[in-house]
JSON list of C-alpha atoms in Angstrom, two decimals:
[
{"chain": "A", "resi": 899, "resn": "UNK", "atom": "CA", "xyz": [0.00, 0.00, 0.00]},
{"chain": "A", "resi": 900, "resn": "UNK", "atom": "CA", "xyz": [1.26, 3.53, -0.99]},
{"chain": "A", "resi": 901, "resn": "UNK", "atom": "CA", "xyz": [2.32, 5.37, 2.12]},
{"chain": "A", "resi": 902, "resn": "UNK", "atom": "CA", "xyz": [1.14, 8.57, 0.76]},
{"chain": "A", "resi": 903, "resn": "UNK", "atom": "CA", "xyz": [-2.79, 8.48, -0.57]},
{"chain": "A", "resi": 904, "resn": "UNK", "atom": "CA", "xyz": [-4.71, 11.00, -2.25]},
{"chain": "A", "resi": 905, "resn": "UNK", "atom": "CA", "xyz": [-8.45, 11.53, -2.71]},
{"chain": "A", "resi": 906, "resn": "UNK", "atom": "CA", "xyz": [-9.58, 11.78, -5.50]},
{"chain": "A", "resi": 907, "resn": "UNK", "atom": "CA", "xyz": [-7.22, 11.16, -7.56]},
{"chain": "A", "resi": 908, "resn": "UNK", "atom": "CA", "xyz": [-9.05, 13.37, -10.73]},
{"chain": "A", "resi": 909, "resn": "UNK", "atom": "CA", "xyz": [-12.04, 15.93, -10.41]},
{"chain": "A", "resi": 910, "resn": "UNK", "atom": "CA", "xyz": [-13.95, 18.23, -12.44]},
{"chain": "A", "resi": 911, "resn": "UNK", "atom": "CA", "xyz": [-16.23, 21.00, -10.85]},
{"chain": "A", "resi": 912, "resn": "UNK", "atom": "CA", "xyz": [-17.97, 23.80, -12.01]},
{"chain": "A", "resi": 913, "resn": "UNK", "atom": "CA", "xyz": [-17.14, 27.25, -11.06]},
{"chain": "A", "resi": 914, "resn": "UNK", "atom": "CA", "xyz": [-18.27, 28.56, -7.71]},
{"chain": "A", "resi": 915, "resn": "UNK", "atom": "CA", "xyz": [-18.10, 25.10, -5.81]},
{"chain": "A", "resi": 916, "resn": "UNK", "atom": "CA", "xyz": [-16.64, 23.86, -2.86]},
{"chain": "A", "resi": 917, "resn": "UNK", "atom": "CA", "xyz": [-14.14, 21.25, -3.04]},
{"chain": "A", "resi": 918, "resn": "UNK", "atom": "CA", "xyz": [-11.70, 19.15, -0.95]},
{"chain": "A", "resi": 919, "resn": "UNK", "atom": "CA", "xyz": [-8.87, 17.94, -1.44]},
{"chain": "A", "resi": 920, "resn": "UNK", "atom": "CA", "xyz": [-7.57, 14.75, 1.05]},
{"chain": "A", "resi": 921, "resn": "UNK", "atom": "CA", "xyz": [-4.61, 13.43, 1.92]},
{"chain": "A", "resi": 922, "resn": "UNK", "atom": "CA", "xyz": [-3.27, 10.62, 4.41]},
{"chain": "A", "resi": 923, "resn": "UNK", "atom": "CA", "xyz": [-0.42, 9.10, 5.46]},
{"chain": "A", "resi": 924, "resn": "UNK", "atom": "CA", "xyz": [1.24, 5.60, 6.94]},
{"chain": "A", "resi": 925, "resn": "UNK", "atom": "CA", "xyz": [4.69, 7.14, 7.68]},
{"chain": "A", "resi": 926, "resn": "UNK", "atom": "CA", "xyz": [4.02, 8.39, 11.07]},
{"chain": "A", "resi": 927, "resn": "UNK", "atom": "CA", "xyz": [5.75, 11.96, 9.44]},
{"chain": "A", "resi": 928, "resn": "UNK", "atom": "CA", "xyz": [4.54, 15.02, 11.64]},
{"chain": "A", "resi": 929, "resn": "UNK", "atom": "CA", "xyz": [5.05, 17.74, 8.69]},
{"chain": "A", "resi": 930, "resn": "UNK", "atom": "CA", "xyz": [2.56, 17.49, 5.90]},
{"chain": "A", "resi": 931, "resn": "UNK", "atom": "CA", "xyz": [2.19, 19.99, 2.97]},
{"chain": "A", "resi": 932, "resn": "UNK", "atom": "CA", "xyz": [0.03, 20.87, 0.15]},
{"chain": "A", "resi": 933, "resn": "UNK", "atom": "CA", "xyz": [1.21, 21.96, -3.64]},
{"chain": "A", "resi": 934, "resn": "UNK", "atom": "CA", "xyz": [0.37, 22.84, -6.90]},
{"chain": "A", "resi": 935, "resn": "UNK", "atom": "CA", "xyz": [1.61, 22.21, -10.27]},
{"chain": "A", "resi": 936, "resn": "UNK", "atom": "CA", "xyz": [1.02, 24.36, -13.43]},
{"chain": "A", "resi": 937, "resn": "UNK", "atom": "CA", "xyz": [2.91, 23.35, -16.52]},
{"chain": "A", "resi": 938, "resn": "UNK", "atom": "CA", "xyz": [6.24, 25.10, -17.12]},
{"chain": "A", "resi": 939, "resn": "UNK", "atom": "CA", "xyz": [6.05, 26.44, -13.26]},
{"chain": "A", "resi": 940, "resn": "UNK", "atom": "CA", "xyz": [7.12, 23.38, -11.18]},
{"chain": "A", "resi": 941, "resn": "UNK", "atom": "CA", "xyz": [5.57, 23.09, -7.66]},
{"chain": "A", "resi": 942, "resn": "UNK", "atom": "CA", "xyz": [4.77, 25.88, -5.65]},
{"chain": "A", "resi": 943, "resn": "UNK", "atom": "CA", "xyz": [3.88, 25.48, -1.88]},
{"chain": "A", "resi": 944, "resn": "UNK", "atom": "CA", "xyz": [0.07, 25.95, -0.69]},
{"chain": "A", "resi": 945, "resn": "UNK", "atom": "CA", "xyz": [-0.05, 25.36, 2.62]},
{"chain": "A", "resi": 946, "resn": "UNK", "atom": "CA", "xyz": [1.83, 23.49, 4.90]},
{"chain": "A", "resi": 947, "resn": "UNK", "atom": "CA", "xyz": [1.98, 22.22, 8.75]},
{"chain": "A", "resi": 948, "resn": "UNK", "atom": "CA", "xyz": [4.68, 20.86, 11.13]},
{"chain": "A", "resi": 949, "resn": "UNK", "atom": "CA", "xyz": [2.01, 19.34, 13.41]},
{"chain": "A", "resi": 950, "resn": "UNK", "atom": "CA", "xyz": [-1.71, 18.78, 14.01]},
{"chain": "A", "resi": 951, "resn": "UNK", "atom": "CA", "xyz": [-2.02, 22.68, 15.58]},
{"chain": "A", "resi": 952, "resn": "UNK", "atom": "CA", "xyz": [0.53, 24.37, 13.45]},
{"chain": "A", "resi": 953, "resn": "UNK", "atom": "CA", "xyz": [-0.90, 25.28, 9.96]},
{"chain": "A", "resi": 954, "resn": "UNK", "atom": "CA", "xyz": [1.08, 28.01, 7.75]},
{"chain": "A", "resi": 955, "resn": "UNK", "atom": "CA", "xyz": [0.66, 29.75, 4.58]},
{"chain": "A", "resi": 956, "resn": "UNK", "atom": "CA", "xyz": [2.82, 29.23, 1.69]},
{"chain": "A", "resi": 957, "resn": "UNK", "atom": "CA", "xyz": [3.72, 30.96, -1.34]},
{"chain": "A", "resi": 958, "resn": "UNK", "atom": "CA", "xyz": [0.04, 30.38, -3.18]},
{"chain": "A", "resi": 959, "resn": "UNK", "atom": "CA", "xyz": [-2.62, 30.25, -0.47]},
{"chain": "A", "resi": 960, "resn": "UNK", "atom": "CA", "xyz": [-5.39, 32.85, -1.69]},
{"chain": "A", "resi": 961, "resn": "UNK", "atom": "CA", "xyz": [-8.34, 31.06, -2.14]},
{"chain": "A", "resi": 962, "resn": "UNK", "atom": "CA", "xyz": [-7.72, 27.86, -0.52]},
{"chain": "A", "resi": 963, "resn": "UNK", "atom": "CA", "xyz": [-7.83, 26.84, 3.53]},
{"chain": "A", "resi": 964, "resn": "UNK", "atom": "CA", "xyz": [-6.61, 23.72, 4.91]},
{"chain": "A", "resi": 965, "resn": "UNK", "atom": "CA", "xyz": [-7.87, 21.27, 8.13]},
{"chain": "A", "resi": 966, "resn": "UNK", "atom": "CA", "xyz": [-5.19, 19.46, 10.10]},
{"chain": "A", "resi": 967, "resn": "UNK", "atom": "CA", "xyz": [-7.44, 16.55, 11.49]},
{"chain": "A", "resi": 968, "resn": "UNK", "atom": "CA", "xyz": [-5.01, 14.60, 12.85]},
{"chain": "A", "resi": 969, "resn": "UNK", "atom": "CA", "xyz": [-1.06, 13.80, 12.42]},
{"chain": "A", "resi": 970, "resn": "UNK", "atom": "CA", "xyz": [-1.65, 11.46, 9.52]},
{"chain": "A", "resi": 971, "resn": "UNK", "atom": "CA", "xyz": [-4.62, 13.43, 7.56]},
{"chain": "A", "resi": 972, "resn": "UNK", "atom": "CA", "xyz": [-4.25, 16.60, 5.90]},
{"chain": "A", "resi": 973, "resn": "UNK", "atom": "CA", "xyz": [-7.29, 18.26, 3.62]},
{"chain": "A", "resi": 974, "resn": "UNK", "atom": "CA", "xyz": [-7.36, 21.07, 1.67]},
{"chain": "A", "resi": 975, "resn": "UNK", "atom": "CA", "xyz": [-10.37, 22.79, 0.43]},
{"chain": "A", "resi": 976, "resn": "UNK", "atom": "CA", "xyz": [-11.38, 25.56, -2.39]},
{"chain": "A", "resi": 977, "resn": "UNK", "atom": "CA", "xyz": [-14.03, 27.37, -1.14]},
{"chain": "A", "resi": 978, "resn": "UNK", "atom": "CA", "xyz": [-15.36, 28.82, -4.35]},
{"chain": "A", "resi": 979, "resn": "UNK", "atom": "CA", "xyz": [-13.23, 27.86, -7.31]},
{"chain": "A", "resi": 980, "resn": "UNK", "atom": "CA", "xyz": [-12.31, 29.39, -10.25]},
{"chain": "A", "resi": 981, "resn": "UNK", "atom": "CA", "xyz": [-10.94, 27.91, -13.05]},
{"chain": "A", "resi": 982, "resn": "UNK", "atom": "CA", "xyz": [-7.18, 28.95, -12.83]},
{"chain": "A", "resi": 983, "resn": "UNK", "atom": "CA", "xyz": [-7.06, 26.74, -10.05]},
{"chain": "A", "resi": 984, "resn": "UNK", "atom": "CA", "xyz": [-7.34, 23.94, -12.54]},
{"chain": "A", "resi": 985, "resn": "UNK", "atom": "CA", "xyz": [-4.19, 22.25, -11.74]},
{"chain": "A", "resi": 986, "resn": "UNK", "atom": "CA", "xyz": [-2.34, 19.01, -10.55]},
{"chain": "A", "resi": 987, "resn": "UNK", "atom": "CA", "xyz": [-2.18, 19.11, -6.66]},
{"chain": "A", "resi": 988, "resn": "UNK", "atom": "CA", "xyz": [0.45, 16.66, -4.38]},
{"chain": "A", "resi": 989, "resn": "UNK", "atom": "CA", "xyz": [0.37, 16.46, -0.95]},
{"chain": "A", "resi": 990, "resn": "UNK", "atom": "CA", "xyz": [3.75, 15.63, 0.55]},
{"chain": "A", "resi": 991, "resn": "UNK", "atom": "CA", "xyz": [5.05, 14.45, 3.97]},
{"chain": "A", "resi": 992, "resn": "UNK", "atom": "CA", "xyz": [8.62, 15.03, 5.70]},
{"chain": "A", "resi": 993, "resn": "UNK", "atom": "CA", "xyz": [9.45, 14.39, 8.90]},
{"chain": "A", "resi": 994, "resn": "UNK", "atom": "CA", "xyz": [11.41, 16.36, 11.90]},
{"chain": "A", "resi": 995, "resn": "UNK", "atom": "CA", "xyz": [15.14, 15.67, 12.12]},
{"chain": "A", "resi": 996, "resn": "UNK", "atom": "CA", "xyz": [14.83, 13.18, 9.01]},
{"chain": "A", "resi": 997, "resn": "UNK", "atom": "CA", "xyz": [16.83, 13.97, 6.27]},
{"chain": "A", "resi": 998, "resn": "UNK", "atom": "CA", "xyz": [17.04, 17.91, 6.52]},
{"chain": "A", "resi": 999, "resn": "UNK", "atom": "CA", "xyz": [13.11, 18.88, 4.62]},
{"chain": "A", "resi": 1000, "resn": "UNK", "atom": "CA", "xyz": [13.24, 15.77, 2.55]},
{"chain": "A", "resi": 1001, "resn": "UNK", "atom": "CA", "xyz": [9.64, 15.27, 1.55]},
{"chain": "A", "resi": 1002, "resn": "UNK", "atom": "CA", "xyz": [7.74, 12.44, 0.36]},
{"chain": "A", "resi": 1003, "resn": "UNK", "atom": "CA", "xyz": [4.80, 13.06, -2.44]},
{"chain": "A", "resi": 1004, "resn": "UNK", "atom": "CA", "xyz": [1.48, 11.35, -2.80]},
{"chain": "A", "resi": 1005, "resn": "UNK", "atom": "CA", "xyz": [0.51, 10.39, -6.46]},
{"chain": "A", "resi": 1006, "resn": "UNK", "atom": "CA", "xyz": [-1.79, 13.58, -7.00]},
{"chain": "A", "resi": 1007, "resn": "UNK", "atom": "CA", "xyz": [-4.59, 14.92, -7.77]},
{"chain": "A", "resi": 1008, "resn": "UNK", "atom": "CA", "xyz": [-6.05, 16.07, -11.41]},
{"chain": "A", "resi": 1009, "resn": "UNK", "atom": "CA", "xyz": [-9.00, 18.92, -10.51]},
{"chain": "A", "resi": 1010, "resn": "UNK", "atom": "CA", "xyz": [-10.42, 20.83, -13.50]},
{"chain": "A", "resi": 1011, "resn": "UNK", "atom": "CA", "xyz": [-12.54, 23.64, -12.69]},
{"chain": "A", "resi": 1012, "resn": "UNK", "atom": "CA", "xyz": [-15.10, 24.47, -15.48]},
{"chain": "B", "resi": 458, "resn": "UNK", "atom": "CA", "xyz": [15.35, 33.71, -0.19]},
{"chain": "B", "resi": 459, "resn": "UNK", "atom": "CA", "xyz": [16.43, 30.57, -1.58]},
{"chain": "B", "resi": 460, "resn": "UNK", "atom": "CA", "xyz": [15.86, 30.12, -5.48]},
{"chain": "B", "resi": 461, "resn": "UNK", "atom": "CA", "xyz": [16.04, 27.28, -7.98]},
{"chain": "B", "resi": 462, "resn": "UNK", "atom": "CA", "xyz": [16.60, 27.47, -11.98]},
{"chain": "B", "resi": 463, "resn": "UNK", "atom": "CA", "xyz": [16.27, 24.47, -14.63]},
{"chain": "B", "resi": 464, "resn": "UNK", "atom": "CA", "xyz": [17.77, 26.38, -17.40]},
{"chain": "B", "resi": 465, "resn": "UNK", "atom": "CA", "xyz": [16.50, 23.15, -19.86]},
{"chain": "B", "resi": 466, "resn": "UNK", "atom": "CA", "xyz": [12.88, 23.13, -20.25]},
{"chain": "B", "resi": 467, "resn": "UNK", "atom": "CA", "xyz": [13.30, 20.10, -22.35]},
{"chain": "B", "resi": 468, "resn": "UNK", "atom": "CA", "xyz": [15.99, 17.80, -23.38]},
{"chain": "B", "resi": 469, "resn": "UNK", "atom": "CA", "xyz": [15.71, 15.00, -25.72]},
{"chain": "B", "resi": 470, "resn": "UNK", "atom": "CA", "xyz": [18.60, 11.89, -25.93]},
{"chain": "B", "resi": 471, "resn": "UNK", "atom": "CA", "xyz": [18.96, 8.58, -27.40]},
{"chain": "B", "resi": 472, "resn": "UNK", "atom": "CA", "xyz": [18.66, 5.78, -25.31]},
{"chain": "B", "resi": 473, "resn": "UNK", "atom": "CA", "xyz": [21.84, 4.55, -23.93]},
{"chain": "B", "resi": 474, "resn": "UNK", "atom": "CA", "xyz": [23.84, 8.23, -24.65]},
{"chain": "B", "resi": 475, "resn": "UNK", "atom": "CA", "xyz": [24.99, 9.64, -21.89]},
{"chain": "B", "resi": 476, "resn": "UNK", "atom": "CA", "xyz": [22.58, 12.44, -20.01]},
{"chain": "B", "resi": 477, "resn": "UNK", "atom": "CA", "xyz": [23.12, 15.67, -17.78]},
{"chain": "B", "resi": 478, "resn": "UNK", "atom": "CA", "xyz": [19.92, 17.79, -16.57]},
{"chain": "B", "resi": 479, "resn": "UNK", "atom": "CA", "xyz": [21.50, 21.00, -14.85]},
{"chain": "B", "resi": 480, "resn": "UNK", "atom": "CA", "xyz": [20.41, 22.69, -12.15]},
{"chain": "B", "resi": 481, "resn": "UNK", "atom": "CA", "xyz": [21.50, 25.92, -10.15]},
{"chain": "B", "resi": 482, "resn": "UNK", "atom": "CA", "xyz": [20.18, 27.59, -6.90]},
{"chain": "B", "resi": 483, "resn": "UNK", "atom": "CA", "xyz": [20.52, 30.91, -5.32]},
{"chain": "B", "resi": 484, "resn": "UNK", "atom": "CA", "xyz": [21.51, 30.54, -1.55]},
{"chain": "B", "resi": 485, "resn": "UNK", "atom": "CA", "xyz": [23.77, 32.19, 1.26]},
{"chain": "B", "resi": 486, "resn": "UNK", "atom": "CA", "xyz": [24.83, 29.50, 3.00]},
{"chain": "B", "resi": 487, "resn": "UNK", "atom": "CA", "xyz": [24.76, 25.50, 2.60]},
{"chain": "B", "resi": 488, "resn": "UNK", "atom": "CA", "xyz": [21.82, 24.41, 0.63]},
{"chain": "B", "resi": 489, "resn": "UNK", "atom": "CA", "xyz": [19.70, 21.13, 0.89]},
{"chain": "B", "resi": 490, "resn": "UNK", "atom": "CA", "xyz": [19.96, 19.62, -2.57]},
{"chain": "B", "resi": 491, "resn": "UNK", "atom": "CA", "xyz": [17.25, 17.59, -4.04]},
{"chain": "B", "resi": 492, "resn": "UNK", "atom": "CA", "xyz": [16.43, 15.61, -7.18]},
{"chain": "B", "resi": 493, "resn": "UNK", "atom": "CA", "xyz": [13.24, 13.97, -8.06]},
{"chain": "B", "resi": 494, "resn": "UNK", "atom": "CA", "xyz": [11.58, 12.45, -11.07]},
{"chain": "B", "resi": 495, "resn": "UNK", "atom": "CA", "xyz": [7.79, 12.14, -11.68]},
{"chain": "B", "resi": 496, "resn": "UNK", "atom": "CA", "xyz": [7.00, 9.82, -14.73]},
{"chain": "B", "resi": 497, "resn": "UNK", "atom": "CA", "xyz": [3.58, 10.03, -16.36]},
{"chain": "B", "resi": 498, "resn": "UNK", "atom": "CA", "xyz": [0.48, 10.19, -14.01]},
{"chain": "B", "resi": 499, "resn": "UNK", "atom": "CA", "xyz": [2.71, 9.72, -11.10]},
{"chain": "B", "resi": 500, "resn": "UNK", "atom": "CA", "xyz": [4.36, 11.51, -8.24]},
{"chain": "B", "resi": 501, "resn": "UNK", "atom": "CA", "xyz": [7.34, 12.93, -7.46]},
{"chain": "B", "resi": 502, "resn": "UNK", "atom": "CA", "xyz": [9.89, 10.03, -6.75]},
{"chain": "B", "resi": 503, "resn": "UNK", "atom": "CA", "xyz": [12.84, 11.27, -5.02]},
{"chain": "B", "resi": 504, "resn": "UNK", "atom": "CA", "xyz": [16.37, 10.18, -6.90]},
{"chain": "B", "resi": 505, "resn": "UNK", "atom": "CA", "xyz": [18.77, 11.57, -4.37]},
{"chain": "B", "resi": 506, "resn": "UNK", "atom": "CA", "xyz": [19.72, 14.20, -1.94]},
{"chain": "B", "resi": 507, "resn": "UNK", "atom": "CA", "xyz": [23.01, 16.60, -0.69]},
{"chain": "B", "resi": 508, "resn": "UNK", "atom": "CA", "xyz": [23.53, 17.48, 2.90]},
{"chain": "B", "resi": 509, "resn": "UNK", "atom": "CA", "xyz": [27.00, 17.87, 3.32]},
{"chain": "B", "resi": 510, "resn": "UNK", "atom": "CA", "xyz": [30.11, 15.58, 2.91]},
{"chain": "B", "resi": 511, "resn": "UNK", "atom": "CA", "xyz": [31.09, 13.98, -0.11]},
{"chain": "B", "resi": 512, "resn": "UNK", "atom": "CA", "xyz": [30.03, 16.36, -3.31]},
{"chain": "B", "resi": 513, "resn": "UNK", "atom": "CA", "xyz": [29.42, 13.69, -5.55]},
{"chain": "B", "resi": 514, "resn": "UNK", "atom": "CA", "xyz": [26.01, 11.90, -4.71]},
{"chain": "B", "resi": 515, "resn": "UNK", "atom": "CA", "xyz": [24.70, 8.62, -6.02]},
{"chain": "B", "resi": 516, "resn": "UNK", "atom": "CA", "xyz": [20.72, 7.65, -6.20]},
{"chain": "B", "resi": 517, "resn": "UNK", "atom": "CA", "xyz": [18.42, 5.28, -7.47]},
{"chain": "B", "resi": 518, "resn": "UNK", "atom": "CA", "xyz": [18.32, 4.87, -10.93]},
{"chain": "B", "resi": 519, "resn": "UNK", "atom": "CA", "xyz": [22.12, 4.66, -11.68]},
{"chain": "B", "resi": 520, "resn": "UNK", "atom": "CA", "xyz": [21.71, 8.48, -11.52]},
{"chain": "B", "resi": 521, "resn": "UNK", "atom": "CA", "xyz": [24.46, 10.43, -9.82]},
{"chain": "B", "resi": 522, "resn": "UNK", "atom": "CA", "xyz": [24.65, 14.40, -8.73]},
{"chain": "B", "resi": 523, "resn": "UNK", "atom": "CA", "xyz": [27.46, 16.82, -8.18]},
{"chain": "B", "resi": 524, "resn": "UNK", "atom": "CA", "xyz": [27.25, 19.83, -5.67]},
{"chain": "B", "resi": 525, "resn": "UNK", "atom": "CA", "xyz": [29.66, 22.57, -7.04]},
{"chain": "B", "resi": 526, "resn": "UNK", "atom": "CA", "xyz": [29.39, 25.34, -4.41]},
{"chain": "B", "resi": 527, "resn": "UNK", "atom": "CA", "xyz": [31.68, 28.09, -7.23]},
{"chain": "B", "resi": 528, "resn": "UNK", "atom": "CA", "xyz": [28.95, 26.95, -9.87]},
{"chain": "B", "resi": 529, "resn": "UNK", "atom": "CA", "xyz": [26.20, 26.78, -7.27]},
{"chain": "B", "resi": 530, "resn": "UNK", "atom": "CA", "xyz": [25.21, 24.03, -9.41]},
{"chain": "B", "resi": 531, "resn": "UNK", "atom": "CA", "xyz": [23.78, 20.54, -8.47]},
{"chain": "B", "resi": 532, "resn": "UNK", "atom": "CA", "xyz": [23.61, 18.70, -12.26]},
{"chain": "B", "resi": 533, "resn": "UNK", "atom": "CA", "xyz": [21.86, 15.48, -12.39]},
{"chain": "B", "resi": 534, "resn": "UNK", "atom": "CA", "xyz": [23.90, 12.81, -15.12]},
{"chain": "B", "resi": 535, "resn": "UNK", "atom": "CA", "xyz": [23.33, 9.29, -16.30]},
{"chain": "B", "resi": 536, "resn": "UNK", "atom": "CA", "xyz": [26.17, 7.52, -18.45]},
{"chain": "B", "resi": 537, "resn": "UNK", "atom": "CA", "xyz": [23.49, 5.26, -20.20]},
{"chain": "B", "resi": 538, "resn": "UNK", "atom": "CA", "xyz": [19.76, 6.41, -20.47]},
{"chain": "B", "resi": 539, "resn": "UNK", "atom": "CA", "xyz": [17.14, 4.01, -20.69]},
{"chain": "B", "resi": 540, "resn": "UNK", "atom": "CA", "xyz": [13.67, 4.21, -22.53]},
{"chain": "B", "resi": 541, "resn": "UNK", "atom": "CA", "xyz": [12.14, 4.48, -18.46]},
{"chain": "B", "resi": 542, "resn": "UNK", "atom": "CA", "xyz": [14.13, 7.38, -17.77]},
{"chain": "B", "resi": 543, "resn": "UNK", "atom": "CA", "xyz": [11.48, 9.59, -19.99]},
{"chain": "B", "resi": 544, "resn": "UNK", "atom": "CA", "xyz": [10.10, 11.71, -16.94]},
{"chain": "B", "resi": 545, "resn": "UNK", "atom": "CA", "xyz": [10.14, 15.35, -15.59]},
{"chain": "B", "resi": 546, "resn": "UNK", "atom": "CA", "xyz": [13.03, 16.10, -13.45]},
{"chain": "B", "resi": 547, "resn": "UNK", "atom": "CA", "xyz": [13.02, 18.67, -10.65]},
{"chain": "B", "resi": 548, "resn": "UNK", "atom": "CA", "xyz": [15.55, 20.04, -8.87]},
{"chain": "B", "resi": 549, "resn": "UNK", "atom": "CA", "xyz": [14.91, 21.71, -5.16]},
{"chain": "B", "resi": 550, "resn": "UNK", "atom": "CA", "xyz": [16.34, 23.29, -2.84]},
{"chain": "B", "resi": 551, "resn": "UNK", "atom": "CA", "xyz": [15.46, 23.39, 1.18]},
{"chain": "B", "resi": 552, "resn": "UNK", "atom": "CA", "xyz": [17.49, 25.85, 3.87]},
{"chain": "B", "resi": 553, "resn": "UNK", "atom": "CA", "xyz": [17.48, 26.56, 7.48]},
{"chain": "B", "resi": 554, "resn": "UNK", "atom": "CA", "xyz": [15.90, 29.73, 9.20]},
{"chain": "B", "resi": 555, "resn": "UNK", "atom": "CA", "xyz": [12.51, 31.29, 8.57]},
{"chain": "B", "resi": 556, "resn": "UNK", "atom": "CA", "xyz": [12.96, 28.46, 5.25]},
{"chain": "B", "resi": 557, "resn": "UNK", "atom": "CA", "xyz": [13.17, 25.41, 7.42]},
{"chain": "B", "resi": 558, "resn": "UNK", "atom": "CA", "xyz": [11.39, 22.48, 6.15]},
{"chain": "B", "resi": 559, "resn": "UNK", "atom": "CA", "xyz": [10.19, 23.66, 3.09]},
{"chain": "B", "resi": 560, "resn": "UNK", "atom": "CA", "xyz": [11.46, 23.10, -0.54]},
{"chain": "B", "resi": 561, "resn": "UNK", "atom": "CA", "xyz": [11.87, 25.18, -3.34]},
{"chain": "B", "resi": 562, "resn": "UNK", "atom": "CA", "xyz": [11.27, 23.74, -6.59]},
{"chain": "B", "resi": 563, "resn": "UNK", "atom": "CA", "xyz": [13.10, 24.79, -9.97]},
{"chain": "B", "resi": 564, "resn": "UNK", "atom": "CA", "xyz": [10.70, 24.76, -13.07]},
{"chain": "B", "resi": 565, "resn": "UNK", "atom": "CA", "xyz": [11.44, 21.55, -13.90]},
{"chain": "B", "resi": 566, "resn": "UNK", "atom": "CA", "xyz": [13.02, 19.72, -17.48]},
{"chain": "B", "resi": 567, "resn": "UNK", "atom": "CA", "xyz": [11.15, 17.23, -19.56]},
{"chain": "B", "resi": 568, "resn": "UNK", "atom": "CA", "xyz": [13.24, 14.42, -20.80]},
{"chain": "B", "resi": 569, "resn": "UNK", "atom": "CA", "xyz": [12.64, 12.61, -23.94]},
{"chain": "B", "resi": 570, "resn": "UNK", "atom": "CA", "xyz": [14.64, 9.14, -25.06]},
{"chain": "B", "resi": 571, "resn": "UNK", "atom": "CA", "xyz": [14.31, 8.09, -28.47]},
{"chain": "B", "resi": 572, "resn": "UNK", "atom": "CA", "xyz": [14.76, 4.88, -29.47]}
]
């Protein structure tokens, strides 16, 4: 079993809808993070959190929030999207004192927004 | 802040030619050096990783990484591609302070092996 999973792994909305995003882990890693990827502009940071009551912005985080439900789960939602958040979206995991930010990335999620 | 540039958006070789993907950051001090691949519908794998020590890093793959600190450079190379190694390559870097445990990722390059 992958130790990173994703849900769902494509999805197409419609403008104006709420979506989420979810994300678990098996590695027991406290830090979890959220990204984007847009052709041509490799991945650029979300959101990310270092345990279940730390939660930070990253570079990208207008129009999305995120929910730390416990160490191993980590959602992110759009509240109203738009369609230039049509994008692939990882979730990755690292771990405190492990390897110096190495990160670990779920398989992604496809979401078109029409 | 730290910085990342893939100056190759894409890169095309023959399989079993020799292949180098290069990469350069923008740091003060010591960087954390990453390389990962993510092959159709997949995610990012990682290949290898530079702390500190020796400059020259292997990973998985066969592939192999050099951290030139006068170059800030950290250039990915295979001697022999394979028809599997057609992926997207990214190059990050991570750093201490206000930066710790978060990457930044460099644009990425597309590689293509032809037959």
């Amino acid at each position: 079993d992958a130790d990173v999973t994703q849900t769902p792994r494509n999805r197409i909305t419609k403008t104006g809808k709420r979506i989420m995003l979810e994300c678990s882990q098996t590695k027991g890693h406290d830090r979890m993070y959220w990204y984007r990827q847009d052709p041509g502009l490799g991945l650029r940071l979300i959101y990310y959190s270092f345990d279940v009551k730390d939660i930070n912005k990253g570079e990208i985080s207008d129009g999305y929030s995120v929910s730390r439900q416990a160490q191993a789960k980590f959602s992110l939602s759009l509240e109203s999207a738009i369609p230039n958040q049509t994008a692939l979206y990882f979730c990755a995991t690292g771990a405190t004192g492990e390897g110096k930010n190495t990160q670990y990335f779920g398989p992604g999620t496809r979401l078109t927004v029409l | 802040a730290q910085s990342v540039t893939q100056p190759d958006i894409h890169i095309t070789v023959s399989e079993g030619a020799s292949l180098e993907l290069r990469c350069n950051y923008s740091y003060g001090a010591t960087p954390y050096l990453f390389w990962y691949v993510q092959s159709p519908g997949q995610g990012l794998q990682l290949l290898l990783k530079y702390f500190s020590g020796d400059t020259l890093v292997q990973g998985i793959k066969g592939f192999e990484a050099e951290f030139k600190r006068s170059q800030s450079s950290f250039n990915l190379r295979k001697p022999s591609v394979h028809w599997s190694d057609a992926a997207e390559y990214f190059c990050a870097v991570g750093a201490g302070g206000t930066s710790y445990g978060k990457l930044t990722f460099g644009q990425g390059t597309i590689l293509t092996v032809h037959p």
